[in-house]
Coordinates of C-alpha atoms in Angstrom, one line a residue:
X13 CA -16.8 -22.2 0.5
X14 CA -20.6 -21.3 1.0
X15 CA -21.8 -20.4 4.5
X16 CA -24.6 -22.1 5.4
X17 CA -26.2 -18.8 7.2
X18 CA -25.0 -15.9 4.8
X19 CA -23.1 -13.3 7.2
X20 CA -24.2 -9.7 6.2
X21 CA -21.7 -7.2 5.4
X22 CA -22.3 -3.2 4.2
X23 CA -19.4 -1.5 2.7
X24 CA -19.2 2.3 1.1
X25 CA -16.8 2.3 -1.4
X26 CA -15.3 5.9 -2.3
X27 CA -14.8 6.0 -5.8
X28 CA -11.8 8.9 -6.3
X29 CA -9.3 7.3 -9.1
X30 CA -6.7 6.3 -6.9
X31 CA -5.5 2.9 -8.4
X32 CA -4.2 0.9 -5.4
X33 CA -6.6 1.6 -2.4
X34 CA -9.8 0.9 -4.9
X35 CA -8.4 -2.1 -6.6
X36 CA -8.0 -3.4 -3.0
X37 CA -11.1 -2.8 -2.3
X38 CA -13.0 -3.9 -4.8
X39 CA -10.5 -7.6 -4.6
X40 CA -11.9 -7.6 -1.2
X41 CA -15.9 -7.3 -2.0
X42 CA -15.5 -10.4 -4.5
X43 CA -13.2 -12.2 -2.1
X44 CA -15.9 -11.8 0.4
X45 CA -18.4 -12.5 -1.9
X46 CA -16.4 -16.0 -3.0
X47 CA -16.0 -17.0 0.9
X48 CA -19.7 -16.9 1.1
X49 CA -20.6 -13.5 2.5
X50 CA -23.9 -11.6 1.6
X51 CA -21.8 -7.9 0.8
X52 CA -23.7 -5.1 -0.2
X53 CA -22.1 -2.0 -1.8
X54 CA -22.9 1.9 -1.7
X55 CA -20.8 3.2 -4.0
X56 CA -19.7 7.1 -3.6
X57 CA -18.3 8.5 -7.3
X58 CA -16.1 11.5 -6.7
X59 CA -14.0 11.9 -9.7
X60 CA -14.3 15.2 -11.0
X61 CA -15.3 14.2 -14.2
X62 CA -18.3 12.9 -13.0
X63 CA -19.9 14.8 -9.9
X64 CA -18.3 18.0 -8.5
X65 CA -21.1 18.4 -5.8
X66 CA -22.3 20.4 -3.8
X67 CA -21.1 19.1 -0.4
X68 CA -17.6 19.1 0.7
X69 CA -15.7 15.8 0.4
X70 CA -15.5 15.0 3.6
X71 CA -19.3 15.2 4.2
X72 CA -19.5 12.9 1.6
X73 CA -17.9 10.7 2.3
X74 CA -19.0 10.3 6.1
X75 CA -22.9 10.3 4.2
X76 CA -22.3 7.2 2.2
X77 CA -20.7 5.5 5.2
X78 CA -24.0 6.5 7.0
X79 CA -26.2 5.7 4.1
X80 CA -24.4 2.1 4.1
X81 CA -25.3 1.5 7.7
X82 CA -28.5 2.3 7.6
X83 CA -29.5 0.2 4.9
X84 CA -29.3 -3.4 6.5
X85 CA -33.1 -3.4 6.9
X86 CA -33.5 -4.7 10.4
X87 CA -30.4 -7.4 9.8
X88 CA -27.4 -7.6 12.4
X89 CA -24.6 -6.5 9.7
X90 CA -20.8 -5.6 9.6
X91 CA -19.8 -2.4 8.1
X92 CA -16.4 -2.0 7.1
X93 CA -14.7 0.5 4.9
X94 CA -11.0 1.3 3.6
X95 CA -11.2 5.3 4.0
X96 CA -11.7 6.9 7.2
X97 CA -14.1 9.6 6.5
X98 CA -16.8 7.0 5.2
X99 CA -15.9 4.6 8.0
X100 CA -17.1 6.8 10.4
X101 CA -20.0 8.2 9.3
X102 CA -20.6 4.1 9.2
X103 CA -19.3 2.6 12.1
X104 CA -21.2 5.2 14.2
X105 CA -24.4 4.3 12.8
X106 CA -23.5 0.7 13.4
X107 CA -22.2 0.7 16.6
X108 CA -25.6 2.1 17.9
X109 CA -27.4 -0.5 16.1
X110 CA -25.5 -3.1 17.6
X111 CA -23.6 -3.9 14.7
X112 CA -20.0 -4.8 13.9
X113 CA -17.3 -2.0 12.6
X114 CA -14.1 -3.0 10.3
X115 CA -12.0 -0.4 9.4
X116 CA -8.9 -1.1 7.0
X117 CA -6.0 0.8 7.4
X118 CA -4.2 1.2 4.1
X119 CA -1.8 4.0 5.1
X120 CA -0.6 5.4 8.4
X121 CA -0.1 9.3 7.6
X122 CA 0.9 9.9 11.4
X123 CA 3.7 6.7 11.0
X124 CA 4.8 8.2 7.4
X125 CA 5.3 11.6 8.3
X126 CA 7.2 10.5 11.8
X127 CA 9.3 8.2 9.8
X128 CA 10.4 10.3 6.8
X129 CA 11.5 13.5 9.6
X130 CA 13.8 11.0 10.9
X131 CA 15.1 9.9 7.6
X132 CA 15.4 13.2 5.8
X133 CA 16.4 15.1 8.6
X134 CA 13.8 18.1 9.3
X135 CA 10.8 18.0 11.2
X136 CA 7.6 17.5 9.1
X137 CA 3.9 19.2 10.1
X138 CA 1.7 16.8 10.6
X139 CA -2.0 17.7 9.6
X140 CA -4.2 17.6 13.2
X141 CA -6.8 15.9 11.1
X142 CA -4.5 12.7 10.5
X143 CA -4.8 12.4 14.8
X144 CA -8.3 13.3 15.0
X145 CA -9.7 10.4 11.8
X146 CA -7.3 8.2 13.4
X147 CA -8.5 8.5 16.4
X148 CA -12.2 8.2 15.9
X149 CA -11.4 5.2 13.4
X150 CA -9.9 3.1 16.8
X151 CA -12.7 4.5 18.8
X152 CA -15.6 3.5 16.8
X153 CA -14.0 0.2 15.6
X154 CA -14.8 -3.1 16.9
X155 CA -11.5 -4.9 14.9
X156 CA -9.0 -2.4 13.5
X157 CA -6.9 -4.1 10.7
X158 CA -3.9 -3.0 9.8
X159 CA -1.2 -5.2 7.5
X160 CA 2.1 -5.7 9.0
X161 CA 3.1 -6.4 12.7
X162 CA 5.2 -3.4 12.9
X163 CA 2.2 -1.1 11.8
X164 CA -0.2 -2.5 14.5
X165 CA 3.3 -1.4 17.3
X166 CA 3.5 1.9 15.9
X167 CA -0.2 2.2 16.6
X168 CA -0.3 1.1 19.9
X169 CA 2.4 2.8 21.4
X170 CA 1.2 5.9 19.7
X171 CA -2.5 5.2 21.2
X172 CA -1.1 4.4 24.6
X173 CA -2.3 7.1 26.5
X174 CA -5.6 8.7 24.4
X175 CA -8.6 8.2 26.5
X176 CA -11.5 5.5 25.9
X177 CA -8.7 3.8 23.1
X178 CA -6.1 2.8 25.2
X179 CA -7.3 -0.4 26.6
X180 CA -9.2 -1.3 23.5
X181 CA -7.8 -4.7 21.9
X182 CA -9.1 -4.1 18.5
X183 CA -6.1 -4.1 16.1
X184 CA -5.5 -7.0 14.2
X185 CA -3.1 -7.9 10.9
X186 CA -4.4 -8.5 7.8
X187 CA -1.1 -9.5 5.2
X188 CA -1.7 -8.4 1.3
X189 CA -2.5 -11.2 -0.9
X190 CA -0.9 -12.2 -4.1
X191 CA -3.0 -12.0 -7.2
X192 CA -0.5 -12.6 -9.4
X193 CA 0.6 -15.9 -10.7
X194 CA 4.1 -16.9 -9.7
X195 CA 6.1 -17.0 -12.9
X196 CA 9.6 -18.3 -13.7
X197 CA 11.8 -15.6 -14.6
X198 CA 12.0 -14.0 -17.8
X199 CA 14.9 -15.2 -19.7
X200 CA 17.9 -13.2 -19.7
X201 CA 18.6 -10.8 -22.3
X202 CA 22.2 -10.3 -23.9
X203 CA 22.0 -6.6 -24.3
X204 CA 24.4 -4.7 -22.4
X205 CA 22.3 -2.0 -21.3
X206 CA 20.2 -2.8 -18.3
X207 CA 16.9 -1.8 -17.9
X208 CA 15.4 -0.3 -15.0
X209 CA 12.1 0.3 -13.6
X210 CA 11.0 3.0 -11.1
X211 CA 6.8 2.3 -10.7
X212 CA 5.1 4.0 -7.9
X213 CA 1.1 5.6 -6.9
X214 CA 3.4 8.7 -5.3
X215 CA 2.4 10.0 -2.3
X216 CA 4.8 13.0 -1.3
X217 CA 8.3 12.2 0.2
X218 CA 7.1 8.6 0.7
X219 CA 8.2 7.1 -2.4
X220 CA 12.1 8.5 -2.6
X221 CA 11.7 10.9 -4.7
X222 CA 14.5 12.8 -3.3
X223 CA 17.0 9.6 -3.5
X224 CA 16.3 9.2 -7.7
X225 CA 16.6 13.4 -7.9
X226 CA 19.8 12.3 -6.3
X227 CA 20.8 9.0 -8.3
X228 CA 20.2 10.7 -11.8
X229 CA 22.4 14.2 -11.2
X230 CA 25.1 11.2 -10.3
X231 CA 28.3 11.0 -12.5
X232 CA 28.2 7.2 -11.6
X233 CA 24.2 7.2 -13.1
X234 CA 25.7 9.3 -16.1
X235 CA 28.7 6.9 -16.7
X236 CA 26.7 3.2 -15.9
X237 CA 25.3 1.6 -18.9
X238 CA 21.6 1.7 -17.9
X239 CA 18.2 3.3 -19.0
X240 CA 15.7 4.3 -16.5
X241 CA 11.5 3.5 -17.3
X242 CA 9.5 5.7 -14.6
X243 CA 6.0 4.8 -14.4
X244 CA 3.5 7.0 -12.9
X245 CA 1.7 10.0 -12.9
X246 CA 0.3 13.2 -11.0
X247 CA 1.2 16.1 -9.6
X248 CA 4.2 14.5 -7.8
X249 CA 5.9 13.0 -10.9
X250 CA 5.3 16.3 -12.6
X251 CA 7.3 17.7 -9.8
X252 CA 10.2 15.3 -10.4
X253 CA 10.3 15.4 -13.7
X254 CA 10.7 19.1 -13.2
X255 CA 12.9 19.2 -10.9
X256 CA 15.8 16.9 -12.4
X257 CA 18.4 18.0 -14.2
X258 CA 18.5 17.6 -17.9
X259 CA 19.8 14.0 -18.6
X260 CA 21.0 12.3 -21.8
X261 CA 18.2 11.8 -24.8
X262 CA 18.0 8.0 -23.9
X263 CA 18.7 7.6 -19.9
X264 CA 15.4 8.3 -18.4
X265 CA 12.1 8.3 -19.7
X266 CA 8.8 9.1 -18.2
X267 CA 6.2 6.3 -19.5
X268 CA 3.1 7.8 -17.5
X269 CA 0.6 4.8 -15.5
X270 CA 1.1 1.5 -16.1
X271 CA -2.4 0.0 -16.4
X272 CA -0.8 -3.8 -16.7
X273 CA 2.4 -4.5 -14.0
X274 CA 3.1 -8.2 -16.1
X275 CA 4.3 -5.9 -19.3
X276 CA 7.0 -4.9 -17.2
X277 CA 8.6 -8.5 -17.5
X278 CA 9.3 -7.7 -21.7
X279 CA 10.2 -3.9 -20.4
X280 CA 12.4 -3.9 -18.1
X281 CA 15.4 -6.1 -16.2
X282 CA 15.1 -4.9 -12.7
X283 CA 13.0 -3.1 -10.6
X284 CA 15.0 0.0 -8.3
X285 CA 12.3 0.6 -5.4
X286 CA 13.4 3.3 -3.7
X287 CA 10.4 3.7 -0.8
X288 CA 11.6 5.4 2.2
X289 CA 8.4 4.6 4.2
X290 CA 5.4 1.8 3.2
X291 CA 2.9 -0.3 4.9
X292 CA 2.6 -2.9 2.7
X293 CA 3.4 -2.5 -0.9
X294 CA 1.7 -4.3 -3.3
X295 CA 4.5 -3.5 -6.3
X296 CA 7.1 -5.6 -4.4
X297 CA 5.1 -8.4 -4.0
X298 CA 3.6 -8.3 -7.3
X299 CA 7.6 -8.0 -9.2
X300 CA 8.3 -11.3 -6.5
X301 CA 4.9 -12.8 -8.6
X302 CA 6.4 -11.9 -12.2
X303 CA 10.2 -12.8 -11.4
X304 CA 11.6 -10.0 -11.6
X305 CA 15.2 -8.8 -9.9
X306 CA 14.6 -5.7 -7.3
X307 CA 16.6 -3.3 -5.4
X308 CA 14.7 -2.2 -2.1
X309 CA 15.9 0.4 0.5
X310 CA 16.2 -1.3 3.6
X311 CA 12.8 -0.3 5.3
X312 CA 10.6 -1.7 8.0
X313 CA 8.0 -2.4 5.6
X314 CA 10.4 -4.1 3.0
X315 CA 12.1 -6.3 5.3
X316 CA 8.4 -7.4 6.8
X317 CA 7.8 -9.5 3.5
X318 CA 12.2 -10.2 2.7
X319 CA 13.6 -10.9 6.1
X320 CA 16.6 -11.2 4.3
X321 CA 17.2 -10.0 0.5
X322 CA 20.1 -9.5 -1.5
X323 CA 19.2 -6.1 -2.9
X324 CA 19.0 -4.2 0.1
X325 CA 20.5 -0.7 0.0
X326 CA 20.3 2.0 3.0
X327 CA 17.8 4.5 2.7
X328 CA 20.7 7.2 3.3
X329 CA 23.2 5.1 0.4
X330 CA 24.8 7.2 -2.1
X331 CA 24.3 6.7 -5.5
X332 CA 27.2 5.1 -5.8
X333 CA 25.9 2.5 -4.2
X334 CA 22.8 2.4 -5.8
X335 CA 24.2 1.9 -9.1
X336 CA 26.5 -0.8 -7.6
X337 CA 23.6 -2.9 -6.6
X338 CA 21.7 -3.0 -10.0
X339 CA 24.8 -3.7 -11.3
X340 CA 24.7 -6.6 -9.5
X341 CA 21.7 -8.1 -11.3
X342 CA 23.9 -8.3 -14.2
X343 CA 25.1 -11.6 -13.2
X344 CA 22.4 -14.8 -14.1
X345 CA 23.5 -16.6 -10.7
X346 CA 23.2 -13.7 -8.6
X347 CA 20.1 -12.4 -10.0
X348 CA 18.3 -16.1 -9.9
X349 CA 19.4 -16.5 -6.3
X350 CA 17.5 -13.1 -6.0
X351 CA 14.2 -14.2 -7.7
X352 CA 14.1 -17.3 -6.2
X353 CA 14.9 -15.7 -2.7
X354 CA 11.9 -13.1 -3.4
X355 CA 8.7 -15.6 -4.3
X356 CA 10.0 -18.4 -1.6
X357 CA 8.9 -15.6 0.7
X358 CA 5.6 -14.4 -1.2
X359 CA 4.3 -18.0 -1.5
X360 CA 2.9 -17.9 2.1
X361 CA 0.3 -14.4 0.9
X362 CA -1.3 -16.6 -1.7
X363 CA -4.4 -17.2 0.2
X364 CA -3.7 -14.6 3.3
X365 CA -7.5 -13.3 2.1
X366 CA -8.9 -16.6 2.9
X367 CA -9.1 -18.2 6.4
X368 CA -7.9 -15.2 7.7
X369 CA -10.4 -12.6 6.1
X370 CA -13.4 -14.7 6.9
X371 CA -12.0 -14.7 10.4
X372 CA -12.2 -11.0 10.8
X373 CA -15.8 -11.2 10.0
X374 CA -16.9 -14.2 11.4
X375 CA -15.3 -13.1 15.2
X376 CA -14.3 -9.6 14.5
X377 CA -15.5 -8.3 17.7
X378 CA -13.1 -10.8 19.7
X379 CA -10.1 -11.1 17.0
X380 CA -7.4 -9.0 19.0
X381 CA -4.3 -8.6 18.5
X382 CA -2.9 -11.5 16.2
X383 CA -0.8 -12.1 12.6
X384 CA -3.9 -12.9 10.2
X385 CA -1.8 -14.0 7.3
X386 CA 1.4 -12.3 8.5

């Protein structure tokens, strides 16, 4: 899909090991770069292990953003960016050139933090920097992406009333795309002992935590014939693995990152995803791609890709209940209806970065509000 004139695009990409956000972005730079799109990239390492520097990280960041903008020698070009630091030290640049400003939104700290209070039950700070970067990031943009319907209402009632935002019509949605191929699902084993899956980038509370501390100190966990696979790793695994009580040799084992989410299909039966808040996660959809079986608390971001889905537990279930649902999978017509239930609703995210991402940057400026690929 060539463009006959080659639409510009500057992007600073913020190189910090996080697995999710950069594989996203770096899928988008080639997906751009397939549609036709002239991208250029100004990359910012800030892994430990290779730069400590001198400068703190959020002046870095803000630098290559500004660094990226500056560079489209004398060229009308679109900056976009997927962390908010580097977007505007970007955008600002861009915006007084004349020039197009794309900011992603990945995660909604502000949404996260509201939500989880409510769930858990006691108020949560919220850093005055998450209003601040958010703020600036709608002020500066020209389109505002965010990837789910019910992200871009959060963020417009919560914009409502700050000044020079308010009547701005900037957001639009932007769906994840499946990468995966859609696969058949694996054939069932005759072992009696199901096999779990627990696979997560953790970010605090966000990822229930506190309902598998709660699920594995369970008599019902103890007593149910099924072993637990956690994939993951950081300082907030390190605190759950600390934190649970000691379990039987055999029931739950920490397997550290999982570079490769198809070698779950020989790992593991199910998939327990226990998320108490989410924008738009990528391991749902990509289980949906491989065929396997989940269990999902029943969240806003969760029931934006599975209207309706057999494994749906409440975030506030006991463990009881838990257990009762990946029970469930157990049974071959039950768990097919499951799988087949799961990619009938991914199929329509195969090519949501298509048409819809070259439309953000072809008319970004007058995209508004609507469902790209929602």
């Amino acid at each position: 899909m060539e463009r006959p004139n080659r639409i510009a695009i500057g992007t600073a990409f913020i190189r910090q090991g996080a697995h999710g956000a950069e594989t996203r972005h770096l899928a988008m730079i080639e997906r751009l770069t397939q549609l036709g799109f002239d991208v250029r990239v100004e990359v910012c390492d800030m892994r430990p292990e290779i730069s400590a520097g001198k400068l703190p990280q959020w002046l870095r960041k803000f630098v290559t953003g500004w660094r990226t903008a500056g560079g489209a020698s004398g060229r009308r070009e679109t900056f976009f960016a997927f962390e908010p630091y580097s977007f505007i030290g970007g955008a600002l640049l861009a915006r007084l050139k004349g020039n197009r400003a794309v900011y992603f939104c990945r995660n909604d700290q502000i949404y996260h933090a509201e939500e989880i209070a409510r769930i858990v039950g006691r108020p949560l700070q919220i850093a005055r920097r998450y209003f601040v970067l958010q703020y600036l990031c709608l002020l500066f943009a020209t389109t505002y992406v965010v990837q789910s319907r019910f992200a871009a209402d959060h963020l417009r009632r919560r914009s409502r009333k700050w000044p020079l935002v308010a009547s701005k019509n900037c957001i639009t949605i932007l769906s994840n795309d499946v990468r995966l191929e859609i696969q058949a699902p694996p054939v069932t084993r005759d072992s009696k002992t199901l096999r779990v899956a627990f696979v997560a980038n953790p970010e605090w509370e966000k990822k229930g935590f506190f309902i598998l501390e709660r699920l594995f100190a369970s008599t019902t966990f103890q007593h149910a014939d099924m072993t637990f696979s956690i994939f993951g790793r950081g300082v907030a695994f390190e605190r759950l693995r600390n934190a649970m009580p000691e379990l039987p040799t055999g029931k739950v084992e920490y397997k550290g990152f999982l570079s490769e989410i198809t070698a779950l299909r020989q790992m593991v039966d199910v998939v327990l995803v226990p998320s108490v808040v989410d924008h738009f996660p990528n391991v749902v959809i990509e289980c949906a791609a491989l065929g396997l079986p989940m269990v999902l608390s029943d969240i806003e971001a969760h029931r934006n890709i599975f209207p309706e889905h057999g494994g749906y537990f409440c975030v506030d279930a006991g463990p009881e209940e838990i257990v009762r649902k990946l029970e469930e999978m157990r049974v071959p017509t039950f768990r097919d209806s499951v799988c087949a239930s799961q990619q009938d609703d991914i199929v329509r995210l195969k090519d949501a970065w298509g048409a819809p991402l070259a439309r953000i940057f072809d008319v970004g400026a007058q995209c508004g509000l609507e469902a790209c690929g929602a």
